[in-house]
Short mmCIF file of C-alpha atoms in Angstrom, two decimals:
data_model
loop_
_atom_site.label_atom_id
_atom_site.label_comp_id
_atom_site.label_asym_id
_atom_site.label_seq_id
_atom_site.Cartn_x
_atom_site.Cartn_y
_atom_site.Cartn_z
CA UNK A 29 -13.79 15.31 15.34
CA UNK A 30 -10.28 13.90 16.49
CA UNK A 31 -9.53 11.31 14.00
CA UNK A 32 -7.09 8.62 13.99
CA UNK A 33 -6.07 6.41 11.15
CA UNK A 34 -4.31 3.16 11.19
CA UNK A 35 -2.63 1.73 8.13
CA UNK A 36 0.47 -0.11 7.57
CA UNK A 37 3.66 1.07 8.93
CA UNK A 38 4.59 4.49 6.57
CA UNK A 39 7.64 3.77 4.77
CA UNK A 40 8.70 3.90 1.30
CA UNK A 41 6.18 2.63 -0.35
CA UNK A 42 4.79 5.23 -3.14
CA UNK A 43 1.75 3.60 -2.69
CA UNK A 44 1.20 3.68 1.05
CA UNK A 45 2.13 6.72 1.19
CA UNK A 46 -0.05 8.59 -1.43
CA UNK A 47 -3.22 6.60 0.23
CA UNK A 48 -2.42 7.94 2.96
CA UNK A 49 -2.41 11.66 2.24
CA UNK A 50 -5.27 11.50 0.09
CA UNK A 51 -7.22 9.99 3.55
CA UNK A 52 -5.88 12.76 5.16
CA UNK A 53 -6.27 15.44 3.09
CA UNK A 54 -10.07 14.54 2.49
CA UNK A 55 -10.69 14.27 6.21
CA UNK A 56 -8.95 17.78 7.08
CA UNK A 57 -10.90 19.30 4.21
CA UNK A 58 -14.36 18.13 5.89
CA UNK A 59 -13.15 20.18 9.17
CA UNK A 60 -11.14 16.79 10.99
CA UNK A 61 -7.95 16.66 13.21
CA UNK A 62 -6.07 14.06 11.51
CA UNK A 63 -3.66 11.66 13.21
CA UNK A 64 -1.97 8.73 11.70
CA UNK A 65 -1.76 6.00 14.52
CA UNK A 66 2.48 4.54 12.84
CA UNK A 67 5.03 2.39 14.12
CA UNK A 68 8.70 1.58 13.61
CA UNK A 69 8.99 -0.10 10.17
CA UNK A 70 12.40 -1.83 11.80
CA UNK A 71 14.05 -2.51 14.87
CA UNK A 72 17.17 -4.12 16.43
CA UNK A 73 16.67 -7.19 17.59
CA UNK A 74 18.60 -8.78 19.68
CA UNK A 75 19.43 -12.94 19.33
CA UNK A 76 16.78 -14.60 21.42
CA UNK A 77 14.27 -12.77 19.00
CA UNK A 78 13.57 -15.58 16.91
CA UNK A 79 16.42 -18.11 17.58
CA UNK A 80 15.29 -20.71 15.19
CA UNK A 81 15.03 -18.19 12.31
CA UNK A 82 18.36 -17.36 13.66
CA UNK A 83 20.26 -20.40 13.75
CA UNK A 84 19.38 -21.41 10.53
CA UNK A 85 20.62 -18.22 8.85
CA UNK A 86 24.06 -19.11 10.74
CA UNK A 87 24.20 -22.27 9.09
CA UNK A 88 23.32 -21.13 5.66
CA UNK A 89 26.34 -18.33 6.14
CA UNK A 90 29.09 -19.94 7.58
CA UNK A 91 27.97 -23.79 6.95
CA UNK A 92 26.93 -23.77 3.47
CA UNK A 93 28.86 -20.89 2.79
CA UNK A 94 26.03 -18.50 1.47
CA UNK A 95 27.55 -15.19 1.15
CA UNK A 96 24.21 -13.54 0.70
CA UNK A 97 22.79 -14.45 3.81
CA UNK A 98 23.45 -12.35 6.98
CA UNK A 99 22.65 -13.94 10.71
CA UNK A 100 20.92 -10.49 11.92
CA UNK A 101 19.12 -9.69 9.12
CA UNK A 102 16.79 -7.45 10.85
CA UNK A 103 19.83 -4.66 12.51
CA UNK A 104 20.90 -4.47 9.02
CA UNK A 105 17.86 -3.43 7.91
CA UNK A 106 17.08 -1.16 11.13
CA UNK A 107 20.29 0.49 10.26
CA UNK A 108 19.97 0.73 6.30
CA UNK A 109 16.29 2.14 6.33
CA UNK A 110 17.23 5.98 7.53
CA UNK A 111 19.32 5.82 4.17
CA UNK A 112 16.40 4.02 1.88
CA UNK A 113 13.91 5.91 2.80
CA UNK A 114 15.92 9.67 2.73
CA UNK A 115 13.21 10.99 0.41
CA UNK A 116 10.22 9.54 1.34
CA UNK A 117 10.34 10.49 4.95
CA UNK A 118 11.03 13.66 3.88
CA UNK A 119 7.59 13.31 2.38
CA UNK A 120 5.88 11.88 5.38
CA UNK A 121 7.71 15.23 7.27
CA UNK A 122 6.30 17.69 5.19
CA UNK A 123 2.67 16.31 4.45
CA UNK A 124 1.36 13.84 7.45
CA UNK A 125 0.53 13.90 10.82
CA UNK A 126 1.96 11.00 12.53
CA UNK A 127 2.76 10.01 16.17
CA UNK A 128 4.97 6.73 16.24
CA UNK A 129 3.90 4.10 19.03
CA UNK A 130 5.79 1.12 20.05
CA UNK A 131 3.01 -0.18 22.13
CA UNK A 132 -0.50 1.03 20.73
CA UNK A 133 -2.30 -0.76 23.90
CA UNK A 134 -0.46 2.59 25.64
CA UNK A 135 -2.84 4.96 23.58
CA UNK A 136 -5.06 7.35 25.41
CA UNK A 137 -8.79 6.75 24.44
CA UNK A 138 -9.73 10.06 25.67
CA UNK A 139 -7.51 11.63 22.75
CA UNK A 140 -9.39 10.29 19.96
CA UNK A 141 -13.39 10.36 18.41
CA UNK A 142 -12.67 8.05 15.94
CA UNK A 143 -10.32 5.29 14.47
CA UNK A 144 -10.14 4.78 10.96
CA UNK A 145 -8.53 1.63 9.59
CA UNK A 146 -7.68 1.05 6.10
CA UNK A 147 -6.39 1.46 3.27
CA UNK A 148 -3.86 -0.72 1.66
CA UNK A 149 -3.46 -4.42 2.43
CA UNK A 150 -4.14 -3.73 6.32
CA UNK A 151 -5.83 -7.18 6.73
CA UNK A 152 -3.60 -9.21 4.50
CA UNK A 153 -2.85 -12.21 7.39
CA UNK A 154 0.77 -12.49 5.88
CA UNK A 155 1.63 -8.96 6.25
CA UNK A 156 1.18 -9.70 10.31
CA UNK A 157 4.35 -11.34 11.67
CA UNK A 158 2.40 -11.28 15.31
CA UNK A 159 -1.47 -11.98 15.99
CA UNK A 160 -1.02 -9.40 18.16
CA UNK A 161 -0.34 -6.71 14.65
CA UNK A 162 -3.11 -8.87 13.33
CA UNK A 163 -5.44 -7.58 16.02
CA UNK A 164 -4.39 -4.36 16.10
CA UNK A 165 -5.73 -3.85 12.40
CA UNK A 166 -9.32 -5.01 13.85
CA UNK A 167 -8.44 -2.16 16.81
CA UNK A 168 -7.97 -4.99 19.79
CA UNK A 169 -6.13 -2.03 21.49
CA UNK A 170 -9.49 0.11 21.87
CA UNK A 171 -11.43 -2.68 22.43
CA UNK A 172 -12.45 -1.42 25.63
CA UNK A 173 -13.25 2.19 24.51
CA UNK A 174 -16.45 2.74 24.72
CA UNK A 175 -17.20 5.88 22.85
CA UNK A 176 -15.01 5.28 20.14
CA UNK A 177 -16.61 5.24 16.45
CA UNK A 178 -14.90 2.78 14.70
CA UNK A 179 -14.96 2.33 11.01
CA UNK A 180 -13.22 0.76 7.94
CA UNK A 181 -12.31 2.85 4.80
CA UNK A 182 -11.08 0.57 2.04
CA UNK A 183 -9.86 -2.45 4.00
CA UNK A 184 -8.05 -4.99 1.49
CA UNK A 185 -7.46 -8.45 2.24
CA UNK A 186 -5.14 -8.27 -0.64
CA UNK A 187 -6.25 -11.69 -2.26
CA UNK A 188 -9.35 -13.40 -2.69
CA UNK A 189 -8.22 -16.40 -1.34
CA UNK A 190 -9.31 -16.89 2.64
CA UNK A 191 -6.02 -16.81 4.69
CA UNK A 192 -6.88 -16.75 8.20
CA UNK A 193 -6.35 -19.77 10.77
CA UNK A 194 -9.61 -20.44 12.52
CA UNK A 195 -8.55 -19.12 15.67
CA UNK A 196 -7.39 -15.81 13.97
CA UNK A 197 -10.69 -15.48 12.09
CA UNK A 198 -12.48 -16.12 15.31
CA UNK A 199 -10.68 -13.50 17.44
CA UNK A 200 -10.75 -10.65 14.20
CA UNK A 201 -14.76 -11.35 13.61
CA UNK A 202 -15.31 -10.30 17.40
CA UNK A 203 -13.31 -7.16 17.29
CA UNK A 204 -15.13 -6.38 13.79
CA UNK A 205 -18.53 -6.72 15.50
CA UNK A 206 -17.85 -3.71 17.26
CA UNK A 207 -17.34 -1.57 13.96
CA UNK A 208 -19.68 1.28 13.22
CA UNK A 209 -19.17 0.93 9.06
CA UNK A 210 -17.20 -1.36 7.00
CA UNK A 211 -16.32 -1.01 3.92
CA UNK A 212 -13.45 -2.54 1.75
CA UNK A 213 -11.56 -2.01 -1.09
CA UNK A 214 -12.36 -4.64 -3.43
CA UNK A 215 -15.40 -6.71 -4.42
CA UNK A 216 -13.36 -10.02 -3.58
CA UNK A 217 -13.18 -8.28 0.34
CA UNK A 218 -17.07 -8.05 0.22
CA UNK A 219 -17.76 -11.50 -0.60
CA UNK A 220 -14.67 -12.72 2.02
CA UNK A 221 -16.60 -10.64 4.74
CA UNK A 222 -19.86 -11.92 4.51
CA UNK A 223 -18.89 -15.39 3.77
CA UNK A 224 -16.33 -16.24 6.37
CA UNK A 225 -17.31 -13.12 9.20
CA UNK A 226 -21.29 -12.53 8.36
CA UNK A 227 -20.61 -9.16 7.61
CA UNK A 228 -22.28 -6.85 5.10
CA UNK A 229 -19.23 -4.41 3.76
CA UNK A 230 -19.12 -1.61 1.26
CA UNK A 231 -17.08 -1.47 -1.58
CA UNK A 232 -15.90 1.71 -2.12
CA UNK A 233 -12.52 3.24 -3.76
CA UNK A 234 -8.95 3.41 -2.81
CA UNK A 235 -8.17 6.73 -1.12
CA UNK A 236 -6.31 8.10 -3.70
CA UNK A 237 -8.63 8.13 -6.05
CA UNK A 238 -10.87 10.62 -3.36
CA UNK A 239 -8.57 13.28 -4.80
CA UNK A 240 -7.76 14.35 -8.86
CA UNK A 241 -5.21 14.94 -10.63
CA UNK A 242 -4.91 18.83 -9.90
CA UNK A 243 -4.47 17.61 -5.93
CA UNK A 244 -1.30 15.62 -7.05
CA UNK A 245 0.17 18.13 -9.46
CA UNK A 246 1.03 20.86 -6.74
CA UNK A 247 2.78 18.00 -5.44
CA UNK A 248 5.77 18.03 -7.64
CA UNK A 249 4.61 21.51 -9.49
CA UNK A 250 5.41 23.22 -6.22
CA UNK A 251 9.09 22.54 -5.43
CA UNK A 252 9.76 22.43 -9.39
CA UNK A 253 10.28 18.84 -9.72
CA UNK A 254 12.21 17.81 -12.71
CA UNK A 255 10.77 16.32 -15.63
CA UNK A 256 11.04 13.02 -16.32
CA UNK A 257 13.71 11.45 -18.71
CA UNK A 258 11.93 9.77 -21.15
CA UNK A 259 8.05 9.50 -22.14
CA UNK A 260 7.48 6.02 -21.18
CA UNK A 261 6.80 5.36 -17.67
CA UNK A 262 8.39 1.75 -16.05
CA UNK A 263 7.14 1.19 -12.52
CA UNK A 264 8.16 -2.80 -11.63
CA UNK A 265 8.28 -3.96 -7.99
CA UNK A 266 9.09 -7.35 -8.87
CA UNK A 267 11.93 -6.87 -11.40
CA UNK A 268 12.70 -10.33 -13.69
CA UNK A 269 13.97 -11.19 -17.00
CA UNK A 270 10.73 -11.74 -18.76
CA UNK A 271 9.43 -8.36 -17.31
CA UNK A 272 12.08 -6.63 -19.33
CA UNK A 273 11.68 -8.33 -21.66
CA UNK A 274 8.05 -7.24 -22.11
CA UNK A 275 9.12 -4.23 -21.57
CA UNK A 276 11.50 -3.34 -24.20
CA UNK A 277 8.69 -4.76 -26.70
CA UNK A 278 6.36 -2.33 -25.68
CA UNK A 279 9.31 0.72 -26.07
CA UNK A 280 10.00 -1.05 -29.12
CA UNK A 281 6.47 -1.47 -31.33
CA UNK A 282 5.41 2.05 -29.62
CA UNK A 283 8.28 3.95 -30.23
CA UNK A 284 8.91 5.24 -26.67
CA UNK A 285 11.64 6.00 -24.74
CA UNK A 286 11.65 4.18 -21.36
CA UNK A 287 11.95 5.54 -17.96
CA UNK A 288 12.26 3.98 -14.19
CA UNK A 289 10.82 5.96 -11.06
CA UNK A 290 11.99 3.60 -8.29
CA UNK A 291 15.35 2.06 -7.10
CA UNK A 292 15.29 -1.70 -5.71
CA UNK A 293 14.43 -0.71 -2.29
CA UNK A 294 13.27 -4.38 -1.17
CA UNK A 295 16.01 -6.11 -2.60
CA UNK A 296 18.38 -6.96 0.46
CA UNK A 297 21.47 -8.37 -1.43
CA UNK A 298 21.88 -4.97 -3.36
CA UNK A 299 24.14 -2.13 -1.06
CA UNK A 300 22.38 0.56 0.29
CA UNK A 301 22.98 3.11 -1.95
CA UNK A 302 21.04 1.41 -4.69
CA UNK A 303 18.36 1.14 -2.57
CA UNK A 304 17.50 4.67 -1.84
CA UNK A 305 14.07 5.28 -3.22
CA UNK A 306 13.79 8.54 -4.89
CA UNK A 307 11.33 11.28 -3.97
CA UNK A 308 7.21 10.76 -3.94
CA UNK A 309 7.74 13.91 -6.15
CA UNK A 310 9.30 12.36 -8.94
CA UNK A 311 7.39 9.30 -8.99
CA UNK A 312 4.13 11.39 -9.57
CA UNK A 313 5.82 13.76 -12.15
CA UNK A 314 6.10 10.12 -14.58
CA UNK A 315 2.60 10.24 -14.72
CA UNK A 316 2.75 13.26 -15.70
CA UNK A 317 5.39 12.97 -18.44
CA UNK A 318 4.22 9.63 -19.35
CA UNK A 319 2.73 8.68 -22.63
CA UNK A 320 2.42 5.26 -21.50
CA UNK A 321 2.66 3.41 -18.60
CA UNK A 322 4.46 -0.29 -18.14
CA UNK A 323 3.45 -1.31 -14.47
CA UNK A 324 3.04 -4.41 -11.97
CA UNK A 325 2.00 -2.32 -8.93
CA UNK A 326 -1.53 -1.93 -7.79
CA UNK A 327 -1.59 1.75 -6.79
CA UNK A 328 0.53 2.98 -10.45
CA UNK A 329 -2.83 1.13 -12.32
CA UNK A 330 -4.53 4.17 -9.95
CA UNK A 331 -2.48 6.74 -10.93
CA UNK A 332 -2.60 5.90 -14.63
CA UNK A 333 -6.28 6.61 -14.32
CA UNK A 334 -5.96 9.49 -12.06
CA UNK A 335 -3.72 11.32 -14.85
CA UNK A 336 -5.68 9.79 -17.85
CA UNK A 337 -2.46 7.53 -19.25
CA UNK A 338 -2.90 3.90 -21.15
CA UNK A 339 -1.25 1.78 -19.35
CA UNK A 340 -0.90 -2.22 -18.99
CA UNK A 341 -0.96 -4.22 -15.50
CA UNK A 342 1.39 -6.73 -15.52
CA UNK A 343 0.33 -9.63 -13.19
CA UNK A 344 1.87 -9.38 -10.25
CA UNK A 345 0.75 -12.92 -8.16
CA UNK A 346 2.93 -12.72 -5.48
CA UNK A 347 1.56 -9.07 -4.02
CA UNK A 348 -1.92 -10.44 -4.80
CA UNK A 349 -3.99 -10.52 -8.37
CA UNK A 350 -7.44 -9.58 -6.70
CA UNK A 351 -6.68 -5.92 -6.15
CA UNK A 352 -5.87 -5.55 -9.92
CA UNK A 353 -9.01 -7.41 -11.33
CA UNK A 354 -11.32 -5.61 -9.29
CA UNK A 355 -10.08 -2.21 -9.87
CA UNK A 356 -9.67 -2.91 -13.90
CA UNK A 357 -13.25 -4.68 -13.59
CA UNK A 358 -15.06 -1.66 -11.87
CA UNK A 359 -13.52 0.36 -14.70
CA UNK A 360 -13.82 -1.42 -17.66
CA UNK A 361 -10.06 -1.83 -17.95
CA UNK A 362 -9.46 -5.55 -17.67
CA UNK A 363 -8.51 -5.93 -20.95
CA UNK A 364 -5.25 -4.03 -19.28
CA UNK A 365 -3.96 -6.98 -17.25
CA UNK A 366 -1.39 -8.91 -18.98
CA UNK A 367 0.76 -11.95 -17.68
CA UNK A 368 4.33 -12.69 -18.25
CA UNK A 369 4.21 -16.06 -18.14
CA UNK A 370 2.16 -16.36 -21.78
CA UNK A 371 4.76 -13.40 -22.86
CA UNK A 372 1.54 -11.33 -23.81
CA UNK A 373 1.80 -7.97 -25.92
CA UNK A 374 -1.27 -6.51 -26.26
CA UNK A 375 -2.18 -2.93 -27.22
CA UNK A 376 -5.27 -2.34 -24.88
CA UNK A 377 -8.73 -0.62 -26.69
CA UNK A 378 -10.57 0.61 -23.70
CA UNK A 379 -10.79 3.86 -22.85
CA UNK A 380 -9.01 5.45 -20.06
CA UNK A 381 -11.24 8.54 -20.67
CA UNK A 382 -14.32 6.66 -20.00
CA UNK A 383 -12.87 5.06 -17.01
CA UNK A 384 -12.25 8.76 -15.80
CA UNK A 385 -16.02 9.77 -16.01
CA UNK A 386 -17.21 6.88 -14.30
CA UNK A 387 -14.18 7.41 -11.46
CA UNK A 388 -16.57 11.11 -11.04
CA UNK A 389 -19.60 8.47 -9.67
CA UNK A 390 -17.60 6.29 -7.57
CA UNK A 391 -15.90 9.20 -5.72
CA UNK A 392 -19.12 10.35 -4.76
CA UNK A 393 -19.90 7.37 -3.83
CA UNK A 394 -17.04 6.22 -1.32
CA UNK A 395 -17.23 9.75 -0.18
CA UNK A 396 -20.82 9.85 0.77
CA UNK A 397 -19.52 6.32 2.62
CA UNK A 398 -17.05 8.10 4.50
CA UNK A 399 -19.50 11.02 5.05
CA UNK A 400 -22.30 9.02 6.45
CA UNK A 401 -20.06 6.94 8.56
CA UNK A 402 -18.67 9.80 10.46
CA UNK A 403 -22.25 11.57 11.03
CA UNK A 404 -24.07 8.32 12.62
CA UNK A 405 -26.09 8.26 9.34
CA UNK A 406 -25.41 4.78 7.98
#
């Protein structure tokens, strides 16, 4: 079967990438042609894009004299990402199949069997700056295909909170009514489905966690990736004082030495060179090297479990607290999840190990979901 799968835009994103290959990886291995369906992270614009966004940048700069603020915000970031993202596309070169589309209502329906959307935050409303990317994750652009299958593999909404205008919600319910199988990646996105669209969903497990640890390890194993510098792994997105904070406690009382796997590729007022994100490689070798992992990303929580580390979740409220309660709930890790805010140290007791066997049922699970959905048996 000729497969497509549509995601969010590949950049650098450990995360969005890894989801990624593990979808595509378990699709090839069941006898699939693979294609990921991407588009252009960034582009020039030119000034009648958004004027008003526009104009009130150029009074900020040259008005109020904010040096940090640059009118064309956009072409810088068009121009920096080659340089960012070095490694990672290097990544996305060697181990996916993409085609990059400007205009995905130009697609040929006679080149694909099925459409796969999902995983990752794919029907987060905010992540959308245009209904028309909104629709696109609901496949408005193959509306019209008739023999399409078209099916959902761990959708997130990203929060349990309901965030779609009523005219949104409308439009997105009637191009889900064409879906063959849903299914979503958190038990917050089940109850958002069939309260709000009338839709019955699955809940079934991030991508990534389709494949084990061995799949990951030839990864960096392969190309001799070195090992990490220290035995405490620090993955932060969202770097602040009172992160750090918590985090030298924890390489304090447990006698670790710390160790960061990511540069500060979202943070626009830093130059360009300390924004290049280094390898996927290296970033999956921490887990390796790790004796304990400090984190406030979604998809390191994963890995942690993947690779059999104790870790703790630092609440992270901005990218969305549902995807971490329902992955530490399903596993019996919620104990895990700490918050800043009440400066919490806690040494976690449950056990990674038994969240590993029960990750063995789930698999089968999601994968029998996948399975079923492909062979017309749901």
């Amino acid at each position: 079967m000729r497969i497509g799968i549509y995601t969010l835009p590949l950049n650098y994103n450990y995360g969005g990438l890894l989801q990624a290959f593990a979808l595509q990886t378990v699709l090839q291995n069941m006898g699939h042609e693979v294609v990921f369906i991407d588009r252009p992270l960034h582009s020039y614009e030119p000034f009648y894009k958004r004027p008003r966004e526009k104009v009130k940048r150029f009074v900020r700069k040259y008005v109020l004299r904010d040096k940090s603020v640059r009118v064309f915000q956009e072409n810088y970031e068009a121009k920096a990402y080659p340089e960012i993202s070095k490694h990672t596309r290097k990544f996305i070169e060697q181990y996916l199949n993409t085609i990059i589309v400007t205009d995905t209502h130009l697609l040929d329906e006679n080149d694909y069997d099925a459409i796969i959307v999902g995983s990752d935050q794919i029907w987060r409303c905010a992540f959308h700056d245009t209904s028309r990317k909104l629709y696109d994750a609901y496949l408005e652009f193959a509306e019209k295909w008739s023999h399409l299958k078209r099916i959902s593999y761990a959708a997130s909404f990203g929060t349990d909170r309901w965030e779609y205008p009523k005219d949104k919600a409308i439009r997105c319910k009637s191009l889900l009514a064409k879906f063959d199988a849903i299914s979503v990646r958190e038990a917050s996105g089940v109850t958002l489905l069939k309260q709000y669209f009338g839709f019955t969903a699955k809940h079934v497990l991030d991508p990534t966690m389709l494949l084990d640890r061995a799949d990951y390890a030839k990864i960096f194993e392969l190309p001799h990736t070195p090992v990490s510098k220290g035995n405490m792994m620090v993955y932060v997105l969202d770097d602040s004082d009172s992160k750090n904070n918590l985090i030298n406690e924890y390489e304090k009382r447990l006698h670790l030495s710390s160790f960061r796997v990511n540069s500060q590729a979202d943070n626009i007022n830093l130059p360009v060179s300390q924004r290049v994100q280094p390898p996927v490689e290296q970033w999956l070798r921490g887990f390796q090297d790790a004796r304990f992992v400090v984190t406030d990303s979604f998809h390191a929580c994963v890995f942690s479990i993947l690779f059999g580390k104790p870790f703790v979740a630092i609440g992270n409220k901005n990218r969305g607290m549902s995807r971490f309660e329902s992955l530490l709930q399903t596993f019996g890790l919620s104990d895990r999840l700490i918050s800043v805010e009440n400066n919490d140290f806690v040494i976690p007791q449950s056990d990674i190990l038994l969240a590993q066997t029960k990750l063995n049922s789930l698999r089968a699970e999601s994968m029998q979901f996948l399975t079923s959905a492909l062979n017309d048996l749901l």
